[in-house]
Structures are given as C-alpha cells and as structure tokens.
PDB file of C-alpha atoms and ligand atoms in Angstrom:
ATOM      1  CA  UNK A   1     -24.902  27.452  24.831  1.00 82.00           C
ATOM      2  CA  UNK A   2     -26.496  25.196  27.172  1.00 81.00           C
ATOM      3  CA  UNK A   3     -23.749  25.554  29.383  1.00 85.00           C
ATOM      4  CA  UNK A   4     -23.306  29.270  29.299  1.00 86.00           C
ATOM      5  CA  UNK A   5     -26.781  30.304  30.174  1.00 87.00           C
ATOM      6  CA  UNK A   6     -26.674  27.543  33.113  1.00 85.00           C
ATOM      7  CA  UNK A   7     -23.699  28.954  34.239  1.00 85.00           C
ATOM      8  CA  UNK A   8     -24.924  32.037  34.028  1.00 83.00           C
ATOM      9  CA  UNK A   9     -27.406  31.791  37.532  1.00 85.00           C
ATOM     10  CA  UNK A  10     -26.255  32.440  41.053  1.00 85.00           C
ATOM     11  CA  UNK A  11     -29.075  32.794  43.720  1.00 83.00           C
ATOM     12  CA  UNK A  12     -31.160  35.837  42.291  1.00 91.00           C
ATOM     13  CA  UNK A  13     -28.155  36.913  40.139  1.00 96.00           C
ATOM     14  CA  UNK A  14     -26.965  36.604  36.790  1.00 97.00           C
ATOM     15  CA  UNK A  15     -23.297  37.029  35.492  1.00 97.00           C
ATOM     16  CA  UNK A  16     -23.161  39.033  32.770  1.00 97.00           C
ATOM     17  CA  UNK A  17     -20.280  37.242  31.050  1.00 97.00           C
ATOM     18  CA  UNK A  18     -21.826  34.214  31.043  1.00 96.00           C
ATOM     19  CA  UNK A  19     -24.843  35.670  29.814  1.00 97.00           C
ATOM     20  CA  UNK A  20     -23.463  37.235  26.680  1.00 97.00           C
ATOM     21  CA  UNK A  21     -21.320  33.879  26.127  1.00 96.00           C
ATOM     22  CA  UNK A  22     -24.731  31.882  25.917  1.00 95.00           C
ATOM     23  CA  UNK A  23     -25.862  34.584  23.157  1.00 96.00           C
ATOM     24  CA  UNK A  24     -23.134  34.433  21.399  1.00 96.00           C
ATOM     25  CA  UNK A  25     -23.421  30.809  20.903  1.00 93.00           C
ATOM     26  CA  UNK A  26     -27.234  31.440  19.755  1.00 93.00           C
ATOM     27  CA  UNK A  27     -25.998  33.645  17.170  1.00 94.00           C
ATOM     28  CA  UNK A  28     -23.694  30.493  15.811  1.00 92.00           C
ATOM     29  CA  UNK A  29     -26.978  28.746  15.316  1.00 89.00           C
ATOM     30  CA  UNK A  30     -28.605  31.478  14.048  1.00 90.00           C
ATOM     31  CA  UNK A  31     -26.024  31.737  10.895  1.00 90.00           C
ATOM     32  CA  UNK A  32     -25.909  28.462  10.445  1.00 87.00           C
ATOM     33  CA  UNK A  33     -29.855  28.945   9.874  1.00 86.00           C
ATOM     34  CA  UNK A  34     -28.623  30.785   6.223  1.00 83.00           C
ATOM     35  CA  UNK A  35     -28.727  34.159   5.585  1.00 86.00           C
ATOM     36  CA  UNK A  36     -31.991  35.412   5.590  1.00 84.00           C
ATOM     37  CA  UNK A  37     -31.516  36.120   9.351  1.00 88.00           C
ATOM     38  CA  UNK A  38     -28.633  37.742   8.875  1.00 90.00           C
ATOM     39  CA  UNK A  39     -30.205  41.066   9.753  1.00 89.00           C
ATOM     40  CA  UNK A  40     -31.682  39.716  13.559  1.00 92.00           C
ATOM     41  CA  UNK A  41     -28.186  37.688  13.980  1.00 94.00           C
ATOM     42  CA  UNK A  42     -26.403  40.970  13.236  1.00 96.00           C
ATOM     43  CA  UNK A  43     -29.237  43.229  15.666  1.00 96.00           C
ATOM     44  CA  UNK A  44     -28.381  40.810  18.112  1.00 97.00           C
ATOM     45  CA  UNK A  45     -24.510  40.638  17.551  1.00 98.00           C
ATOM     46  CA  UNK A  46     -25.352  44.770  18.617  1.00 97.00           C
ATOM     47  CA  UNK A  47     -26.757  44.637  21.562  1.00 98.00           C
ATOM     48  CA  UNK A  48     -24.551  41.875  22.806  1.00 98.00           C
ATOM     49  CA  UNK A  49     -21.422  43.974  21.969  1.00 98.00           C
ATOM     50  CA  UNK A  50     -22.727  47.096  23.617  1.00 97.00           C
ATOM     51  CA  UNK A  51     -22.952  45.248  27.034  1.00 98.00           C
ATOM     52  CA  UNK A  52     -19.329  43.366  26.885  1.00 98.00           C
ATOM     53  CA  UNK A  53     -18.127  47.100  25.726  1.00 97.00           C
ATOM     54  CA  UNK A  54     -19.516  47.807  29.029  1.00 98.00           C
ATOM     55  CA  UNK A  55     -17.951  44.890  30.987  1.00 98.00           C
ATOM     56  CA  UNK A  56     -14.669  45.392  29.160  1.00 98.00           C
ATOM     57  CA  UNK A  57     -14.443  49.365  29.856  1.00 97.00           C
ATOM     58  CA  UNK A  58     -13.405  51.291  32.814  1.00 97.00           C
ATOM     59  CA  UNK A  59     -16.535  50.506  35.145  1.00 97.00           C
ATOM     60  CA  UNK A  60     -16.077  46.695  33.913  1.00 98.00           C
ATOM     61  CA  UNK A  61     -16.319  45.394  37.560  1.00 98.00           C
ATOM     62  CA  UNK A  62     -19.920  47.200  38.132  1.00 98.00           C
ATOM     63  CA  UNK A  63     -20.783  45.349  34.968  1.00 98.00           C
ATOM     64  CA  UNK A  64     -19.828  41.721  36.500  1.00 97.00           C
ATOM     65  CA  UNK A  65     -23.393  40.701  37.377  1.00 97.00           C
ATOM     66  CA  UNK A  66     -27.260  41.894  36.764  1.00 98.00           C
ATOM     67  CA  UNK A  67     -27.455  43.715  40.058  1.00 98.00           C
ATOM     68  CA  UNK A  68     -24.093  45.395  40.193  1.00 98.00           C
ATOM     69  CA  UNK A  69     -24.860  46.752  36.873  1.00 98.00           C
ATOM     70  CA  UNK A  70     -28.468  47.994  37.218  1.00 98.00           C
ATOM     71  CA  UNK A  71     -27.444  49.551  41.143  1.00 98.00           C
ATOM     72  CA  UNK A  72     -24.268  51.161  38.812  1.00 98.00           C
ATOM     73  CA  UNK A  73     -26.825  52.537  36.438  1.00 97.00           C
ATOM     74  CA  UNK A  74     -29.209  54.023  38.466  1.00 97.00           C
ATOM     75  CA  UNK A  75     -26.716  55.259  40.918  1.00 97.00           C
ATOM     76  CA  UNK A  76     -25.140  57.534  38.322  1.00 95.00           C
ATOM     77  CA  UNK A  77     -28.305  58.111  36.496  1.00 91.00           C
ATOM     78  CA  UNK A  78     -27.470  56.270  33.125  1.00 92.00           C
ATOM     79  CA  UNK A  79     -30.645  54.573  32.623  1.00 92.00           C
ATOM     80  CA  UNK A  80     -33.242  56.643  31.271  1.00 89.00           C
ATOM     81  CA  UNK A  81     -36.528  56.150  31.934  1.00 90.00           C
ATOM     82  CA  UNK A  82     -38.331  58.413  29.321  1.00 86.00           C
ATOM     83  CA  UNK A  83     -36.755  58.748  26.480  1.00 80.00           C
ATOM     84  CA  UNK A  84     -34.235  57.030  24.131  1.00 74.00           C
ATOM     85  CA  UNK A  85     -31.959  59.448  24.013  1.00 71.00           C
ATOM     86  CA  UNK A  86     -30.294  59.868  20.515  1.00 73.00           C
ATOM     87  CA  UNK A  87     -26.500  59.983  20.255  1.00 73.00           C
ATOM     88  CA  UNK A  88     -25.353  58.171  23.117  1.00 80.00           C
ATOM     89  CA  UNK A  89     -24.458  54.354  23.596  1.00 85.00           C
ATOM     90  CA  UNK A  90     -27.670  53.080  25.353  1.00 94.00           C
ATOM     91  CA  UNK A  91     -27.431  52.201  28.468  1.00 96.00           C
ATOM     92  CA  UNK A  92     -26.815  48.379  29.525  1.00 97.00           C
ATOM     93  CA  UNK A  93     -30.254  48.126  31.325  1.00 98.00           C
ATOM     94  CA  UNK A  94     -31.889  49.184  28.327  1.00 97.00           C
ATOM     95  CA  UNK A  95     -29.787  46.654  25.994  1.00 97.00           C
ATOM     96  CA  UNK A  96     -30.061  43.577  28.388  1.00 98.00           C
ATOM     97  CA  UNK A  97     -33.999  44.660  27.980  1.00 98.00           C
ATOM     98  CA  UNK A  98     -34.157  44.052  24.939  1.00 98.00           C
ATOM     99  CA  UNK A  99     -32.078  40.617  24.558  1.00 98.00           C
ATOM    100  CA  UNK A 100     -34.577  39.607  27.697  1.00 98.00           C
ATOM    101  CA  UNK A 101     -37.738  40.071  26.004  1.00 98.00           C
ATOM    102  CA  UNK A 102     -36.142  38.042  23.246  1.00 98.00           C
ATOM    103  CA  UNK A 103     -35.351  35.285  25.372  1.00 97.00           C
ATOM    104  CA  UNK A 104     -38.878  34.619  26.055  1.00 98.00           C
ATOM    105  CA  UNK A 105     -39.773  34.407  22.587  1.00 98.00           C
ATOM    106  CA  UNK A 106     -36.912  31.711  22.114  1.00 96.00           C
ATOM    107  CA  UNK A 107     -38.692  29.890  25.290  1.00 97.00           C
ATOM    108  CA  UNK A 108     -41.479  29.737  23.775  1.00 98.00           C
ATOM    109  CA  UNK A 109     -40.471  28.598  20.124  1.00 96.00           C
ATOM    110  CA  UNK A 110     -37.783  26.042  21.992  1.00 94.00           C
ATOM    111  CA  UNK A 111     -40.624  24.551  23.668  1.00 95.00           C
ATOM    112  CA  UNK A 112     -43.058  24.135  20.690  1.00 95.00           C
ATOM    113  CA  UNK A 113     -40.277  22.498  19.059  1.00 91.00           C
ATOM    114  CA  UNK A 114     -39.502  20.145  21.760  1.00 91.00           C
ATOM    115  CA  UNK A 115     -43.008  19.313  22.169  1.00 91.00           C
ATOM    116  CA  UNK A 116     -43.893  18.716  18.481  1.00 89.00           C
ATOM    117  CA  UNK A 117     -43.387  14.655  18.594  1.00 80.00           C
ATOM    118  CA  UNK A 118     -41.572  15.217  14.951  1.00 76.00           C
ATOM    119  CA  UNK A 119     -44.761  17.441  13.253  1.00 83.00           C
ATOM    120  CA  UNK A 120     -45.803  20.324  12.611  1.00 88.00           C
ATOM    121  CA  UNK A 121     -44.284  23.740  10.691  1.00 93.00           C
ATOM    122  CA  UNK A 122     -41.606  25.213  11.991  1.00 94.00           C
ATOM    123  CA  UNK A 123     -42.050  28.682  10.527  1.00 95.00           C
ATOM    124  CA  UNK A 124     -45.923  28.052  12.431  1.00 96.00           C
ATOM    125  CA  UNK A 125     -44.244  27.560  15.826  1.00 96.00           C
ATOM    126  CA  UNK A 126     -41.924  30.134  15.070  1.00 96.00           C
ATOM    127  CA  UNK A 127     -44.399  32.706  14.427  1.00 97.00           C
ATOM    128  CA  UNK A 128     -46.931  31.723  16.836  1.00 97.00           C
ATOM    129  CA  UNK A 129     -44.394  31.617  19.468  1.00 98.00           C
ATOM    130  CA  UNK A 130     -43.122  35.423  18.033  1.00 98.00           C
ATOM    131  CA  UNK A 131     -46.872  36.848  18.316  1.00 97.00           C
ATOM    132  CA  UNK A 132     -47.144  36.072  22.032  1.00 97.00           C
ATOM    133  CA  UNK A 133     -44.122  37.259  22.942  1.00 98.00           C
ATOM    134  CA  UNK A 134     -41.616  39.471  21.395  1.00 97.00           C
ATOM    135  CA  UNK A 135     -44.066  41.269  18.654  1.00 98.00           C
ATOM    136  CA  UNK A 136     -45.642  43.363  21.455  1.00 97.00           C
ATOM    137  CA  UNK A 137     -42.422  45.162  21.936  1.00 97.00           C
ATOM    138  CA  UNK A 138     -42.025  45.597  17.655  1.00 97.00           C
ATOM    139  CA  UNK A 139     -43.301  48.653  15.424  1.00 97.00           C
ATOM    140  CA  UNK A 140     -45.210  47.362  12.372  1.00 97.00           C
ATOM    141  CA  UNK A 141     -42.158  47.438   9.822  1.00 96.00           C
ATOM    142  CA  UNK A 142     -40.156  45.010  12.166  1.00 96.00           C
ATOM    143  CA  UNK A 143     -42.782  42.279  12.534  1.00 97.00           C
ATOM    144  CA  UNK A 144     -43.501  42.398   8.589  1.00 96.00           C
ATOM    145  CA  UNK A 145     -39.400  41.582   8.434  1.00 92.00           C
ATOM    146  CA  UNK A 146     -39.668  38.798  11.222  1.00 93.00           C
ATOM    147  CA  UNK A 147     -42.665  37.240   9.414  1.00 94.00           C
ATOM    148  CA  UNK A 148     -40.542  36.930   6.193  1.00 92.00           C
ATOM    149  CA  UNK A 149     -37.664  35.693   8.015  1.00 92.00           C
ATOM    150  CA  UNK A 150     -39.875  32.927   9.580  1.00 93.00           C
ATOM    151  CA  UNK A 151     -40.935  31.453   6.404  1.00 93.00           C
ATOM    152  CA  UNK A 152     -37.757  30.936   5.480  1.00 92.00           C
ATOM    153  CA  UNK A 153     -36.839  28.598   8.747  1.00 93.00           C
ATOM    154  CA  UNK A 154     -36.046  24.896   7.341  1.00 91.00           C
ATOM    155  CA  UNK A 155     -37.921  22.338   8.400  1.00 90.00           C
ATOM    156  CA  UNK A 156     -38.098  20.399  11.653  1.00 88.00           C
ATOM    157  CA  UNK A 157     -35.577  17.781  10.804  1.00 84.00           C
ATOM    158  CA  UNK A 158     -32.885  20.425   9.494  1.00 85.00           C
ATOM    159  CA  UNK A 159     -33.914  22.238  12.393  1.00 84.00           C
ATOM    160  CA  UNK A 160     -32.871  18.925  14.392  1.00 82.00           C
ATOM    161  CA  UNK A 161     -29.547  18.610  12.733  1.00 81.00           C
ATOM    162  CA  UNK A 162     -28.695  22.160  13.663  1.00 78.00           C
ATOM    163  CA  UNK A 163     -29.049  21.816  17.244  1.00 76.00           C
ATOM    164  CA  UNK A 164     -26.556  18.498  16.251  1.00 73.00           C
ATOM    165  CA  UNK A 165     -29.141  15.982  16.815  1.00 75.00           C
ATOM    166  CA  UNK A 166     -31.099  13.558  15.061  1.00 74.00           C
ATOM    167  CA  UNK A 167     -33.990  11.710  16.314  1.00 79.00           C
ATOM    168  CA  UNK A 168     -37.026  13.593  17.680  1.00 80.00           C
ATOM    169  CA  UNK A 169     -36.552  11.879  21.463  1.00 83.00           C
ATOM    170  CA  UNK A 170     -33.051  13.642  21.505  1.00 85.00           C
ATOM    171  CA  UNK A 171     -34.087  16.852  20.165  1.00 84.00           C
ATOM    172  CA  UNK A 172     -36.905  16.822  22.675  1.00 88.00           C
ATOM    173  CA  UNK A 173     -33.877  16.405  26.040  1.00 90.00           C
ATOM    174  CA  UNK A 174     -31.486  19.034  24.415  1.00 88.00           C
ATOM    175  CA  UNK A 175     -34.562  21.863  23.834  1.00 90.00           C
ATOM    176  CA  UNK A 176     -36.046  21.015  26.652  1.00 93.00           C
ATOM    177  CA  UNK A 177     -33.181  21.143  28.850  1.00 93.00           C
ATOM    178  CA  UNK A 178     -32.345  24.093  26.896  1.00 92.00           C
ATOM    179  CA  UNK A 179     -35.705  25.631  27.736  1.00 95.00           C
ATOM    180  CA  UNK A 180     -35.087  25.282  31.780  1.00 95.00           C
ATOM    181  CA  UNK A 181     -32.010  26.810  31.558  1.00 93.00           C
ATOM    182  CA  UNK A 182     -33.604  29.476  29.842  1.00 95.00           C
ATOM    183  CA  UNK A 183     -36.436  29.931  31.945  1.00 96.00           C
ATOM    184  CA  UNK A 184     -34.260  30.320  35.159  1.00 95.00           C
ATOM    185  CA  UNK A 185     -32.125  33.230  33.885  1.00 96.00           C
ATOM    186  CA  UNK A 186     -35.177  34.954  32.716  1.00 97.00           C
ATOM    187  CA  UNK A 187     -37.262  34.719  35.901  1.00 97.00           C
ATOM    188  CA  UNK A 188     -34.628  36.591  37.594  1.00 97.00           C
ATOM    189  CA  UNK A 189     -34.143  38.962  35.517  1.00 98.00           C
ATOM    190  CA  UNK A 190     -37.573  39.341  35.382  1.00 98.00           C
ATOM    191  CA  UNK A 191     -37.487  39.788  38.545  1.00 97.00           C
ATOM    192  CA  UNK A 192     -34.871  42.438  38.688  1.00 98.00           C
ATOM    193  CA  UNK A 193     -36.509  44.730  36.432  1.00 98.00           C
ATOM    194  CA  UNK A 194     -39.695  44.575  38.051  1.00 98.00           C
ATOM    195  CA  UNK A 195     -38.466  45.714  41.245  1.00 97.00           C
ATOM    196  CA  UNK A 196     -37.075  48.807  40.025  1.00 97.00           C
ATOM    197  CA  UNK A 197     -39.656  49.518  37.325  1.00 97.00           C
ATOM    198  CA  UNK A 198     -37.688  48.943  34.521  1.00 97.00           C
ATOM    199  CA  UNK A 199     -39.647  46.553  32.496  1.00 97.00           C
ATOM    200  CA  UNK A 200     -41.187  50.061  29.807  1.00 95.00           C
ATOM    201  CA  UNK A 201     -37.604  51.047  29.452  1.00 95.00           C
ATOM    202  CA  UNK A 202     -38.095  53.593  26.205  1.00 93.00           C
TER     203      UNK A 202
HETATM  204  C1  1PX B   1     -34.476  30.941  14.635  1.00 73.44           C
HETATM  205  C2  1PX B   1     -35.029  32.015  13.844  1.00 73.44           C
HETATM  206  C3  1PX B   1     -34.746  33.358  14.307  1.00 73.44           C
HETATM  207  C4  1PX B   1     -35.987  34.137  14.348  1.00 73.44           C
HETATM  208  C5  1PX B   1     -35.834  35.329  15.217  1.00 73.44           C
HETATM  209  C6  1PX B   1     -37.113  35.706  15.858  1.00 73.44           C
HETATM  210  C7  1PX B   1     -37.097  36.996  16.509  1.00 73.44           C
HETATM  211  C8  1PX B   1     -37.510  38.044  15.539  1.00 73.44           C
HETATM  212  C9  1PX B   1     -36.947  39.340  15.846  1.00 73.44           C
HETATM  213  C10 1PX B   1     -36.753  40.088  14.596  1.00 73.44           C
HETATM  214  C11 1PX B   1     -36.489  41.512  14.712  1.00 73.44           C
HETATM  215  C12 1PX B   1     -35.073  41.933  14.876  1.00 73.44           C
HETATM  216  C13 1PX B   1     -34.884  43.254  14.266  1.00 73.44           C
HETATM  217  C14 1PX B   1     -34.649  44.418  15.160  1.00 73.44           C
HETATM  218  C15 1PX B   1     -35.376  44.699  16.171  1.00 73.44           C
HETATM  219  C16 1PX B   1     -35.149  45.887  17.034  1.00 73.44           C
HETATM  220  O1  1PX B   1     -35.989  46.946  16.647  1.00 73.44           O
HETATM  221  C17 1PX B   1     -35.453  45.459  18.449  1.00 73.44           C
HETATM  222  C18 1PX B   1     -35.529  46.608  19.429  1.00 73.44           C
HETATM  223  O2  1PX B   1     -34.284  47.226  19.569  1.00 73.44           O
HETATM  224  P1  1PX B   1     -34.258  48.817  19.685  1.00 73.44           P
HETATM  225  O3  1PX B   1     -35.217  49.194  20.794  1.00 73.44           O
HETATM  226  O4  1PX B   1     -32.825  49.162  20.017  1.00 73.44           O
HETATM  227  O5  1PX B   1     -34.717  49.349  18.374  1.00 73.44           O
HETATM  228  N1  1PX B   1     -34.437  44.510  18.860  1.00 73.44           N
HETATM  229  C19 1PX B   1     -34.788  43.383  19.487  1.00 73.44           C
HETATM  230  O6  1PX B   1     -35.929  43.137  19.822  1.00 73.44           O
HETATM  231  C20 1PX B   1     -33.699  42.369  19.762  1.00 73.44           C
HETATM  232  C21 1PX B   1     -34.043  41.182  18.930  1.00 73.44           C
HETATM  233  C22 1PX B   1     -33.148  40.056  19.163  1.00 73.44           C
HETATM  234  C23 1PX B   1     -33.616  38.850  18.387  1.00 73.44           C
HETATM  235  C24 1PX B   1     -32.983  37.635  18.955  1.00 73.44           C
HETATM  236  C25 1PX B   1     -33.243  36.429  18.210  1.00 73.44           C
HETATM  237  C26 1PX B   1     -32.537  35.276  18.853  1.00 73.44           C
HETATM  238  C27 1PX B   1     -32.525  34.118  17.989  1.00 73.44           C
HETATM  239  C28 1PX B   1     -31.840  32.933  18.529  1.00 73.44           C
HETATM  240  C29 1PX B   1     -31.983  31.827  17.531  1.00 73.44           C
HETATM  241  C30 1PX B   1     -31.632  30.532  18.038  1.00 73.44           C
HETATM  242  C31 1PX B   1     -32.068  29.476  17.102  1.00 73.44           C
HETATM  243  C32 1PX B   1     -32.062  28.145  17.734  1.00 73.44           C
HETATM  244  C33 1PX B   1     -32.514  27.131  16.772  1.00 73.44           C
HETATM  245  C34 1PX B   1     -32.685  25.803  17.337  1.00 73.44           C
END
C-alpha cells in the first residue's frame, strides 16, 4: 500500500493507477478488520471501480493521471458542478473527491495511532480523527453508521498485528511513513481541485 500511494506522485501529478492500487490494498486491511465495515469497504470498493472503469474504457489514456483526467472532464463538460445528476455514472472528478476527503481522515487516524506510544482507544482516535475530517462531508444517517462501525475497531495491539507488526516502535515507522506518503498525494490533489474550484463538487 505503502508502495502504491508513493508511487503514485510525479511533480504536481498523480497517476491514477497507482492511486487506485494503494486503495485497493486499504480495502485488504479494511476486511481483515471483520465485517462490521463491510459496508465502507464495499462504498469504497465503488468508487474505486468507477474510476478504473474509467481508465480501462475508451478515453482510458485521458484517465492516466489527475490532470489529464480533470482537463478531459471539464473539456467535454462531464463534471457537474451543481447537481448530482441521477442516472448517470458520476463523473471521475466527483469520485476521486470523495476517496480524497477520505484520505485525510485516514491521515489523521494513521497519525494518532502512530503517535499513541502503545495507549489509548482506538475507536477514540478513530472517531476523533473522523469528526475533524470526513464527517463534515456526511448527512446525519451516515455518521450514526460510522460511529457504530468505530466501536467495533479492535484494539491497538490487533490493530498492530494488522498492519503486520508488533512492537509499538515499528508500528510507529510503518504509520508514520505511511502517513507522508499519504500526505504528499493529498496536497496535490488538493491542490488540483482548488485551482479549478472543484473542492463543493455536489
Ligand atoms: C479502519 C476503520 C474504518 C473506518 C472508516 C472510517 C470512515 C467512515 C466512513 C463511513 C461512511 C461510508 C459510507 C458511505 C458514505 C457515502 O455517503 C460517502 C459519499 O459518497 P456519495 O457522495 O457518492 O454519497 N462516501 C464516502 O465518503 C467515501 C468513504 C470512503 C471511506 C474510506 C475508508 C477508508 C478506510 C481505510 C482503512 C484502512 C485501515 C488501516 C488500518 C491500520
């Protein structure tokens, strides 16, 4: 996963297959987190197939990197910018939207967890890291579902053995390093979006 997302950077760019390769390998620890988050792995299994549909259809080679696909999109006016429009795939801006603002959530819980020197709650990081983040994009019916979820997150040492490590001081290198990784690819596309106002996409 690691790998994936830091392969996924080029100078202010971010390829796309790399980028759904990294997410696919957070799913994997996702499952093996049991099946109460079945329903977000399964959200997120969504919105990473709509985008490789993309990559893998006719206009696959406007779908190589961040930029080529959001100049594609707004060149041909598939990104709408007021309303979700009902029976059509959504658009790959508005998809990779969504798995962005996600991303920072999983910063932020990443981090706690590498900072915790071995204490604390997990489903308390989890949820604190969830309220600053990702919950402001969330109707009232999906954060009461997340907040079940996260008390059902084992506890820091399982958590420890599912990113395959054991001792706090290795946890701390892999989620860290994890974290920077992390934080790169979501600067720029950051970054992207807020250069061509696409941060409110409906
Ligand atoms: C590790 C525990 C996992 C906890 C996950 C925390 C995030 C909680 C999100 C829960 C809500 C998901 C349900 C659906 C939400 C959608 O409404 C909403 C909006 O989409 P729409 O505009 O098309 O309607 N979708 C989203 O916001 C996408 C959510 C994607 C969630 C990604 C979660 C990634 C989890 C990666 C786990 C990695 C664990 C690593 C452990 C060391």
């Amino acid at each position: 996963m690691i790998k994936a997302f830091h392969s996924s950077f080029i100078e202010n760019d971010i390829i796309l297959g790399e980028y759904l390769e990294g997410w696919r390998e957070l799913i994997k620890f996702m499952d093996a987190l049991g099946t109460v988050f079945t329903f977000i792995s399964q959200e997120t299994m969504t919105k990473v197939n709509i985008l490789q549909g993309y990559l893998n259809g006719e206009n696959g080679k406007s779908y190589r990197t961040l930029l080529t696909m959001v100049k594609f999109e707004l060149e041909n006016e598939v990104v709408n910018f007021k309303e979700f429009p009902p029976n059509r795939v959504p658009s790959g801006c508005r998809t990779l939207l969504r798995l962005h603002r996600a991303l920072k959530w999983l910063e932020v819980f990443l981090y706690k967890l590498g900072m915790s020197e071995g204490h604390g709650q997990t489903s308390e990081m989890c949820a604190d890291a969830y309220h600053k983040t990702l919950a402001h994009h969330h109707s009232w019916f999906i954060r009461q579902v997340a907040e079940v979820a996260f008390l059902a997150l084992p506890p820091l040492k399982e958590m420890y053995t599912v990113v395959c490590v054991q001792k706090h001081e290795e946890a701390k290198t892999v989620l860290l390093t994890t974290v920077d990784s992390i934080v790169k690819v979501y600067n720029i596309t950051q970054e992207v979006y807020t250069m061509n106002g696409m941060l409110d996409l409906p």
